[in-house]
Amino acid sequence: MAFFPACRNAFRATRTLALACLLCLFAACAQAAAPVDKEFRAQLERVLKENPEIILDILKDNSETVLEIAQQGNMLRKRKALMAQWESDATQHKTPDLAGRAFRGGGANAPVTVVAYSDYTCPYCRQAELTLAQLLKKYDGSIRLTFKILPKEDPLSQAAAKYATAAFMTDPAKGWEFSDALFNGVDQFERDGETFLKATAAKTGFDFKKLKTDAGSLKVQERLDADRAEADKMGISGTPYFLVNDLLVRGAVSKDLFEDAIEMALRLTKKK
């Protein structure tokens, strides 16, 4: 009867070896390292061909591990593609119009300028704003942020853009407070509309009647039109988009990827 335990032990050993080989192969792919060793690949193929029935068991029993490795591989491939894109971006100088803009973070001599092309009713823009707040703290003094609004066609998005632009043009410091309140209270704004804007104006120190007049002015519309034309010229479509010196960051990327862009911009600035 010792035959059966021996068979079970052999199966377990084979299964373990197959799992180890399979996970090593996944890990090698995820790391995007040198090509997998030919001898290792041959060994893996032999084990799996001789024991095809255990492949599904291995994947099922270790689904979380396999998924995690696949996700890591996807993130590494995305990072590699972005780094290549930013290397190309760095050779094409961008000149956004920064005259008369409100900044937060570092001063005029900050080595990195981040220009956010955003929209108050965009959930991904809100997510990106939270990331930017963390980065401003981490890179205190080394980066400065300004905000350009690319509203959608719907009335609420247009209203938010006009009131925020008027607030920034009237008082930059209070403008940031008004902008933060819009992002933080977007659900209430979408529900209450002008009532929310009136309360937000009062809370951030603006005279609502004047702010409303300014929001409907030609100068505010001209600034919004100019920002839209600038975005179109740089191939920016949709929100959020970010210009990190000359590097284009598309969408609400993770904090780690945004840090990669800032670090590259800092390195490139030091080379000049």
PDB file of N, CA and C in Angstrom, residues 74-154:
ATOM      1  N   ASN A  74       1.627  44.692 -16.174  1.00  0.00           N
ATOM      2  CA  ASN A  74       0.916  45.718 -16.930  1.00  0.00           C
ATOM      3  C   ASN A  74       1.371  47.113 -16.511  1.00  0.00           C
ATOM      4  N   MET A  75       1.550  47.326 -15.208  1.00  0.00           N
ATOM      5  CA  MET A  75       1.998  48.618 -14.712  1.00  0.00           C
ATOM      6  C   MET A  75       3.408  48.944 -15.201  1.00  0.00           C
ATOM      7  N   LEU A  76       4.286  47.937 -15.215  1.00  0.00           N
ATOM      8  CA  LEU A  76       5.649  48.159 -15.675  1.00  0.00           C
ATOM      9  C   LEU A  76       5.685  48.486 -17.167  1.00  0.00           C
ATOM     10  N   ARG A  77       4.846  47.800 -17.944  1.00  0.00           N
ATOM     11  CA  ARG A  77       4.780  48.097 -19.378  1.00  0.00           C
ATOM     12  C   ARG A  77       4.252  49.514 -19.604  1.00  0.00           C
ATOM     13  N   LYS A  78       3.239  49.903 -18.821  1.00  0.00           N
ATOM     14  CA  LYS A  78       2.682  51.251 -18.943  1.00  0.00           C
ATOM     15  C   LYS A  78       3.730  52.295 -18.577  1.00  0.00           C
ATOM     16  N   ARG A  79       4.455  52.051 -17.512  1.00  0.00           N
ATOM     17  CA  ARG A  79       5.491  52.993 -17.077  1.00  0.00           C
ATOM     18  C   ARG A  79       6.574  53.123 -18.136  1.00  0.00           C
ATOM     19  N   LYS A  80       6.985  51.995 -18.715  1.00  0.00           N
ATOM     20  CA  LYS A  80       8.015  52.019 -19.747  1.00  0.00           C
ATOM     21  C   LYS A  80       7.555  52.825 -20.958  1.00  0.00           C
ATOM     22  N   ALA A  81       6.281  52.649 -21.347  1.00  0.00           N
ATOM     23  CA  ALA A  81       5.737  53.378 -22.495  1.00  0.00           C
ATOM     24  C   ALA A  81       5.670  54.880 -22.203  1.00  0.00           C
ATOM     25  N   LEU A  82       5.266  55.220 -20.966  1.00  0.00           N
ATOM     26  CA  LEU A  82       5.179  56.629 -20.595  1.00  0.00           C
ATOM     27  C   LEU A  82       6.560  57.283 -20.567  1.00  0.00           C
ATOM     28  N   MET A  83       7.535  56.586 -20.027  1.00  0.00           N
ATOM     29  CA  MET A  83       8.876  57.144 -19.974  1.00  0.00           C
ATOM     30  C   MET A  83       9.402  57.426 -21.376  1.00  0.00           C
ATOM     31  N   ALA A  84       9.115  56.521 -22.319  1.00  0.00           N
ATOM     32  CA  ALA A  84       9.536  56.721 -23.704  1.00  0.00           C
ATOM     33  C   ALA A  84       8.810  57.919 -24.316  1.00  0.00           C
ATOM     34  N   GLN A  85       7.510  58.025 -24.000  1.00  0.00           N
ATOM     35  CA  GLN A  85       6.724  59.157 -24.517  1.00  0.00           C
ATOM     36  C   GLN A  85       7.267  60.471 -23.967  1.00  0.00           C
ATOM     37  N   TRP A  86       7.595  60.495 -22.667  1.00  0.00           N
ATOM     38  CA  TRP A  86       8.091  61.731 -22.053  1.00  0.00           C
ATOM     39  C   TRP A  86       9.472  62.104 -22.583  1.00  0.00           C
ATOM     40  N   GLU A  87      10.293  61.100 -22.901  1.00  0.00           N
ATOM     41  CA  GLU A  87      11.591  61.399 -23.506  1.00  0.00           C
ATOM     42  C   GLU A  87      11.379  62.129 -24.833  1.00  0.00           C
ATOM     43  N   SER A  88      10.363  61.699 -25.579  1.00  0.00           N
ATOM     44  CA  SER A  88      10.034  62.363 -26.842  1.00  0.00           C
ATOM     45  C   SER A  88       9.447  63.751 -26.592  1.00  0.00           C
ATOM     46  N   ASP A  89       8.560  63.852 -25.598  1.00  0.00           N
ATOM     47  CA  ASP A  89       7.956  65.153 -25.259  1.00  0.00           C
ATOM     48  C   ASP A  89       9.019  66.191 -24.937  1.00  0.00           C
ATOM     49  N   ALA A  90      10.061  65.746 -24.244  1.00  0.00           N
ATOM     50  CA  ALA A  90      11.090  66.669 -23.770  1.00  0.00           C
ATOM     51  C   ALA A  90      11.833  67.346 -24.918  1.00  0.00           C
ATOM     52  N   THR A  91      11.782  66.756 -26.102  1.00  0.00           N
ATOM     53  CA  THR A  91      12.464  67.358 -27.252  1.00  0.00           C
ATOM     54  C   THR A  91      11.591  68.385 -27.966  1.00  0.00           C
ATOM     55  N   GLN A  92      10.331  68.506 -27.531  1.00  0.00           N
ATOM     56  CA  GLN A  92       9.393  69.430 -28.167  1.00  0.00           C
ATOM     57  C   GLN A  92       8.927  70.455 -27.124  1.00  0.00           C
ATOM     58  N   HIS A  93       9.539  71.614 -27.150  1.00  0.00           N
ATOM     59  CA  HIS A  93       9.256  72.634 -26.137  1.00  0.00           C
ATOM     60  C   HIS A  93       7.822  73.165 -26.254  1.00  0.00           C
ATOM     61  N   LYS A  94       7.127  73.229 -25.131  1.00  0.00           N
ATOM     62  CA  LYS A  94       5.763  73.773 -25.096  1.00  0.00           C
ATOM     63  C   LYS A  94       5.775  75.141 -24.428  1.00  0.00           C
ATOM     64  N   THR A  95       4.926  76.022 -24.922  1.00  0.00           N
ATOM     65  CA  THR A  95       4.895  77.383 -24.377  1.00  0.00           C
ATOM     66  C   THR A  95       3.461  77.778 -24.008  1.00  0.00           C
ATOM     67  N   PRO A  96       2.925  77.202 -22.929  1.00  0.00           N
ATOM     68  CA  PRO A  96       1.588  77.620 -22.494  1.00  0.00           C
ATOM     69  C   PRO A  96       1.597  79.066 -22.047  1.00  0.00           C
ATOM     70  N   ASP A  97       0.495  79.760 -22.246  1.00  0.00           N
ATOM     71  CA  ASP A  97       0.388  81.158 -21.815  1.00  0.00           C
ATOM     72  C   ASP A  97       0.163  81.190 -20.306  1.00  0.00           C
ATOM     73  N   LEU A  98       1.139  81.710 -19.586  1.00  0.00           N
ATOM     74  CA  LEU A  98       1.061  81.764 -18.124  1.00  0.00           C
ATOM     75  C   LEU A  98       0.882  83.183 -17.594  1.00  0.00           C
ATOM     76  N   ALA A  99       0.728  84.142 -18.489  1.00  0.00           N
ATOM     77  CA  ALA A  99       0.584  85.536 -18.070  1.00  0.00           C
ATOM     78  C   ALA A  99      -0.705  85.732 -17.275  1.00  0.00           C
ATOM     79  N   GLY A 100      -0.579  86.359 -16.120  1.00  0.00           N
ATOM     80  CA  GLY A 100      -1.745  86.660 -15.301  1.00  0.00           C
ATOM     81  C   GLY A 100      -2.396  85.460 -14.646  1.00  0.00           C
ATOM     82  N   ARG A 101      -1.688  84.348 -14.568  1.00  0.00           N
ATOM     83  CA  ARG A 101      -2.263  83.129 -13.996  1.00  0.00           C
ATOM     84  C   ARG A 101      -2.039  83.051 -12.499  1.00  0.00           C
ATOM     85  N   ALA A 102      -2.957  82.367 -11.835  1.00  0.00           N
ATOM     86  CA  ALA A 102      -2.830  82.111 -10.400  1.00  0.00           C
ATOM     87  C   ALA A 102      -2.047  80.818 -10.205  1.00  0.00           C
ATOM     88  N   PHE A 103      -1.066  80.852  -9.321  1.00  0.00           N
ATOM     89  CA  PHE A 103      -0.249  79.676  -9.036  1.00  0.00           C
ATOM     90  C   PHE A 103      -0.363  79.313  -7.559  1.00  0.00           C
ATOM     91  N   ARG A 104      -0.171  78.040  -7.299  1.00  0.00           N
ATOM     92  CA  ARG A 104      -0.007  77.582  -5.927  1.00  0.00           C
ATOM     93  C   ARG A 104       1.203  76.662  -5.878  1.00  0.00           C
ATOM     94  N   GLY A 105       1.817  76.578  -4.709  1.00  0.00           N
ATOM     95  CA  GLY A 105       3.037  75.790  -4.585  1.00  0.00           C
ATOM     96  C   GLY A 105       4.244  76.690  -4.619  1.00  0.00           C
ATOM     97  N   GLY A 106       5.241  76.324  -5.420  1.00  0.00           N
ATOM     98  CA  GLY A 106       6.474  77.084  -5.511  1.00  0.00           C
ATOM     99  C   GLY A 106       6.296  78.428  -6.191  1.00  0.00           C
ATOM    100  N   GLY A 107       7.324  79.257  -6.084  1.00  0.00           N
ATOM    101  CA  GLY A 107       7.290  80.589  -6.678  1.00  0.00           C
ATOM    102  C   GLY A 107       7.651  80.569  -8.151  1.00  0.00           C
ATOM    103  N   ALA A 108       7.887  81.762  -8.689  1.00  0.00           N
ATOM    104  CA  ALA A 108       8.167  81.904 -10.122  1.00  0.00           C
ATOM    105  C   ALA A 108       9.422  81.163 -10.545  1.00  0.00           C
ATOM    106  N   ASN A 109      10.340  80.932  -9.610  1.00  0.00           N
ATOM    107  CA  ASN A 109      11.592  80.252  -9.940  1.00  0.00           C
ATOM    108  C   ASN A 109      11.539  78.746  -9.700  1.00  0.00           C
ATOM    109  N   ALA A 110      10.385  78.206  -9.392  1.00  0.00           N
ATOM    110  CA  ALA A 110      10.257  76.758  -9.205  1.00  0.00           C
ATOM    111  C   ALA A 110      10.696  76.047 -10.478  1.00  0.00           C
ATOM    112  N   PRO A 111      11.527  75.009 -10.373  1.00  0.00           N
ATOM    113  CA  PRO A 111      12.050  74.351 -11.575  1.00  0.00           C
ATOM    114  C   PRO A 111      11.004  73.623 -12.414  1.00  0.00           C
ATOM    115  N   VAL A 112       9.885  73.254 -11.803  1.00  0.00           N
ATOM    116  CA  VAL A 112       8.847  72.523 -12.540  1.00  0.00           C
ATOM    117  C   VAL A 112       7.525  73.265 -12.433  1.00  0.00           C
ATOM    118  N   THR A 113       6.913  73.502 -13.581  1.00  0.00           N
ATOM    119  CA  THR A 113       5.579  74.098 -13.641  1.00  0.00           C
ATOM    120  C   THR A 113       4.599  73.053 -14.147  1.00  0.00           C
ATOM    121  N   VAL A 114       3.544  72.832 -13.393  1.00  0.00           N
ATOM    122  CA  VAL A 114       2.488  71.905 -13.795  1.00  0.00           C
ATOM    123  C   VAL A 114       1.274  72.719 -14.215  1.00  0.00           C
ATOM    124  N   VAL A 115       0.846  72.539 -15.452  1.00  0.00           N
ATOM    125  CA  VAL A 115      -0.360  73.189 -15.947  1.00  0.00           C
ATOM    126  C   VAL A 115      -1.443  72.117 -16.039  1.00  0.00           C
ATOM    127  N   ALA A 116      -2.507  72.289 -15.269  1.00  0.00           N
ATOM    128  CA  ALA A 116      -3.612  71.322 -15.268  1.00  0.00           C
ATOM    129  C   ALA A 116      -4.700  71.798 -16.211  1.00  0.00           C
ATOM    130  N   TYR A 117      -5.091  70.942 -17.151  1.00  0.00           N
ATOM    131  CA  TYR A 117      -6.224  71.203 -18.040  1.00  0.00           C
ATOM    132  C   TYR A 117      -7.349  70.315 -17.526  1.00  0.00           C
ATOM    133  N   SER A 118      -8.358  70.953 -16.948  1.00  0.00           N
ATOM    134  CA  SER A 118      -9.302  70.190 -16.141  1.00  0.00           C
ATOM    135  C   SER A 118     -10.731  70.701 -16.297  1.00  0.00           C
ATOM    136  N   ASP A 119     -11.647  70.020 -15.621  1.00  0.00           N
ATOM    137  CA  ASP A 119     -13.070  70.362 -15.666  1.00  0.00           C
ATOM    138  C   ASP A 119     -13.696  69.979 -14.322  1.00  0.00           C
ATOM    139  N   TYR A 120     -14.448  70.872 -13.743  1.00  0.00           N
ATOM    140  CA  TYR A 120     -14.985  70.649 -12.395  1.00  0.00           C
ATOM    141  C   TYR A 120     -15.991  69.519 -12.310  1.00  0.00           C
ATOM    142  N   THR A 121     -16.661  69.191 -13.396  1.00  0.00           N
ATOM    143  CA  THR A 121     -17.673  68.132 -13.352  1.00  0.00           C
ATOM    144  C   THR A 121     -17.118  66.786 -13.806  1.00  0.00           C
ATOM    145  N   CYS A 122     -15.796  66.698 -13.969  1.00  0.00           N
ATOM    146  CA  CYS A 122     -15.138  65.459 -14.390  1.00  0.00           C
ATOM    147  C   CYS A 122     -14.636  64.703 -13.158  1.00  0.00           C
ATOM    148  N   PRO A 123     -15.128  63.504 -12.893  1.00  0.00           N
ATOM    149  CA  PRO A 123     -14.699  62.768 -11.692  1.00  0.00           C
ATOM    150  C   PRO A 123     -13.214  62.420 -11.700  1.00  0.00           C
ATOM    151  N   TYR A 124     -12.663  62.174 -12.875  1.00  0.00           N
ATOM    152  CA  TYR A 124     -11.235  61.862 -12.959  1.00  0.00           C
ATOM    153  C   TYR A 124     -10.392  63.093 -12.637  1.00  0.00           C
ATOM    154  N   CYS A 125     -10.918  64.275 -12.973  1.00  0.00           N
ATOM    155  CA  CYS A 125     -10.215  65.513 -12.635  1.00  0.00           C
ATOM    156  C   CYS A 125     -10.170  65.701 -11.123  1.00  0.00           C
ATOM    157  N   ARG A 126     -11.260  65.372 -10.468  1.00  0.00           N
ATOM    158  CA  ARG A 126     -11.303  65.459  -9.004  1.00  0.00           C
ATOM    159  C   ARG A 126     -10.276  64.506  -8.386  1.00  0.00           C
ATOM    160  N   GLN A 127     -10.207  63.313  -8.927  1.00  0.00           N
ATOM    161  CA  GLN A 127      -9.223  62.339  -8.450  1.00  0.00           C
ATOM    162  C   GLN A 127      -7.802  62.870  -8.645  1.00  0.00           C
ATOM    163  N   ALA A 128      -7.564  63.475  -9.789  1.00  0.00           N
ATOM    164  CA  ALA A 128      -6.234  64.016 -10.080  1.00  0.00           C
ATOM    165  C   ALA A 128      -5.890  65.187  -9.159  1.00  0.00           C
ATOM    166  N   GLU A 129      -6.892  65.990  -8.808  1.00  0.00           N
ATOM    167  CA  GLU A 129      -6.640  67.122  -7.909  1.00  0.00           C
ATOM    168  C   GLU A 129      -6.161  66.636  -6.544  1.00  0.00           C
ATOM    169  N   LEU A 130      -6.701  65.529  -6.076  1.00  0.00           N
ATOM    170  CA  LEU A 130      -6.257  64.971  -4.800  1.00  0.00           C
ATOM    171  C   LEU A 130      -4.800  64.531  -4.888  1.00  0.00           C
ATOM    172  N   THR A 131      -4.434  63.936  -6.029  1.00  0.00           N
ATOM    173  CA  THR A 131      -3.042  63.525  -6.243  1.00  0.00           C
ATOM    174  C   THR A 131      -2.119  64.730  -6.273  1.00  0.00           C
ATOM    175  N   LEU A 132      -2.538  65.778  -6.962  1.00  0.00           N
ATOM    176  CA  LEU A 132      -1.721  66.986  -7.065  1.00  0.00           C
ATOM    177  C   LEU A 132      -1.505  67.637  -5.697  1.00  0.00           C
ATOM    178  N   ALA A 133      -2.527  67.610  -4.858  1.00  0.00           N
ATOM    179  CA  ALA A 133      -2.385  68.186  -3.511  1.00  0.00           C
ATOM    180  C   ALA A 133      -1.284  67.463  -2.737  1.00  0.00           C
ATOM    181  N   GLN A 134      -1.198  66.150  -2.887  1.00  0.00           N
ATOM    182  CA  GLN A 134      -0.151  65.375  -2.213  1.00  0.00           C
ATOM    183  C   GLN A 134       1.225  65.705  -2.789  1.00  0.00           C
ATOM    184  N   LEU A 135       1.285  65.877  -4.104  1.00  0.00           N
ATOM    185  CA  LEU A 135       2.567  66.155  -4.750  1.00  0.00           C
ATOM    186  C   LEU A 135       3.085  67.548  -4.414  1.00  0.00           C
ATOM    187  N   LEU A 136       2.182  68.516  -4.275  1.00  0.00           N
ATOM    188  CA  LEU A 136       2.599  69.867  -3.890  1.00  0.00           C
ATOM    189  C   LEU A 136       3.260  69.849  -2.514  1.00  0.00           C
ATOM    190  N   LYS A 137       2.761  69.003  -1.628  1.00  0.00           N
ATOM    191  CA  LYS A 137       3.366  68.882  -0.301  1.00  0.00           C
ATOM    192  C   LYS A 137       4.716  68.183  -0.376  1.00  0.00           C
ATOM    193  N   LYS A 138       4.774  67.115  -1.162  1.00  0.00           N
ATOM    194  CA  LYS A 138       6.018  66.346  -1.250  1.00  0.00           C
ATOM    195  C   LYS A 138       7.134  67.156  -1.885  1.00  0.00           C
ATOM    196  N   TYR A 139       6.807  67.880  -2.962  1.00  0.00           N
ATOM    197  CA  TYR A 139       7.822  68.652  -3.688  1.00  0.00           C
ATOM    198  C   TYR A 139       7.717  70.133  -3.330  1.00  0.00           C
ATOM    199  N   ASP A 140       7.553  70.393  -2.063  1.00  0.00           N
ATOM    200  CA  ASP A 140       7.345  71.750  -1.563  1.00  0.00           C
ATOM    201  C   ASP A 140       8.390  72.719  -2.117  1.00  0.00           C
ATOM    202  N   GLY A 141       7.933  73.697  -2.881  1.00  0.00           N
ATOM    203  CA  GLY A 141       8.830  74.702  -3.430  1.00  0.00           C
ATOM    204  C   GLY A 141       9.447  74.344  -4.764  1.00  0.00           C
ATOM    205  N   SER A 142       9.436  73.061  -5.121  1.00  0.00           N
ATOM    206  CA  SER A 142      10.067  72.630  -6.370  1.00  0.00           C
ATOM    207  C   SER A 142       9.099  72.616  -7.551  1.00  0.00           C
ATOM    208  N   ILE A 143       7.807  72.594  -7.273  1.00  0.00           N
ATOM    209  CA  ILE A 143       6.827  72.640  -8.356  1.00  0.00           C
ATOM    210  C   ILE A 143       5.783  73.720  -8.044  1.00  0.00           C
ATOM    211  N   ARG A 144       5.246  74.291  -9.100  1.00  0.00           N
ATOM    212  CA  ARG A 144       4.140  75.224  -8.954  1.00  0.00           C
ATOM    213  C   ARG A 144       3.028  74.770  -9.905  1.00  0.00           C
ATOM    214  N   LEU A 145       1.806  75.026  -9.508  1.00  0.00           N
ATOM    215  CA  LEU A 145       0.638  74.539 -10.243  1.00  0.00           C
ATOM    216  C   LEU A 145      -0.246  75.691 -10.667  1.00  0.00           C
ATOM    217  N   THR A 146      -0.695  75.646 -11.921  1.00  0.00           N
ATOM    218  CA  THR A 146      -1.739  76.551 -12.372  1.00  0.00           C
ATOM    219  C   THR A 146      -2.818  75.732 -13.060  1.00  0.00           C
ATOM    220  N   PHE A 147      -3.957  76.364 -13.269  1.00  0.00           N
ATOM    221  CA  PHE A 147      -5.164  75.633 -13.631  1.00  0.00           C
ATOM    222  C   PHE A 147      -5.821  76.259 -14.860  1.00  0.00           C
ATOM    223  N   LYS A 148      -6.062  75.448 -15.883  1.00  0.00           N
ATOM    224  CA  LYS A 148      -6.782  75.914 -17.064  1.00  0.00           C
ATOM    225  C   LYS A 148      -8.019  75.026 -17.239  1.00  0.00           C
ATOM    226  N   ILE A 149      -9.144  75.663 -17.455  1.00  0.00           N
ATOM    227  CA  ILE A 149     -10.418  74.938 -17.426  1.00  0.00           C
ATOM    228  C   ILE A 149     -10.899  74.665 -18.844  1.00  0.00           C
ATOM    229  N   LEU A 150     -11.193  73.399 -19.112  1.00  0.00           N
ATOM    230  CA  LEU A 150     -11.745  72.981 -20.395  1.00  0.00           C
ATOM    231  C   LEU A 150     -13.135  72.399 -20.146  1.00  0.00           C
ATOM    232  N   PRO A 151     -14.141  73.261 -20.033  1.00  0.00           N
ATOM    233  CA  PRO A 151     -15.481  72.772 -19.694  1.00  0.00           C
ATOM    234  C   PRO A 151     -16.126  71.991 -20.826  1.00  0.00           C
ATOM    235  N   LYS A 152     -17.017  71.106 -20.446  1.00  0.00           N
ATOM    236  CA  LYS A 152     -17.855  70.422 -21.440  1.00  0.00           C
ATOM    237  C   LYS A 152     -18.942  71.388 -21.904  1.00  0.00           C
ATOM    238  N   GLU A 153     -19.794  70.926 -22.809  1.00  0.00           N
ATOM    239  CA  GLU A 153     -20.831  71.794 -23.371  1.00  0.00           C
ATOM    240  C   GLU A 153     -22.028  71.982 -22.438  1.00  0.00           C
ATOM    241  N   ASP A 154     -22.181  71.099 -21.457  1.00  0.00           N
ATOM    242  CA  ASP A 154     -23.380  71.178 -20.624  1.00  0.00           C
ATOM    243  C   ASP A 154     -23.357  72.422 -19.738  1.00  0.00           C
TER     244      ASP A 154
END
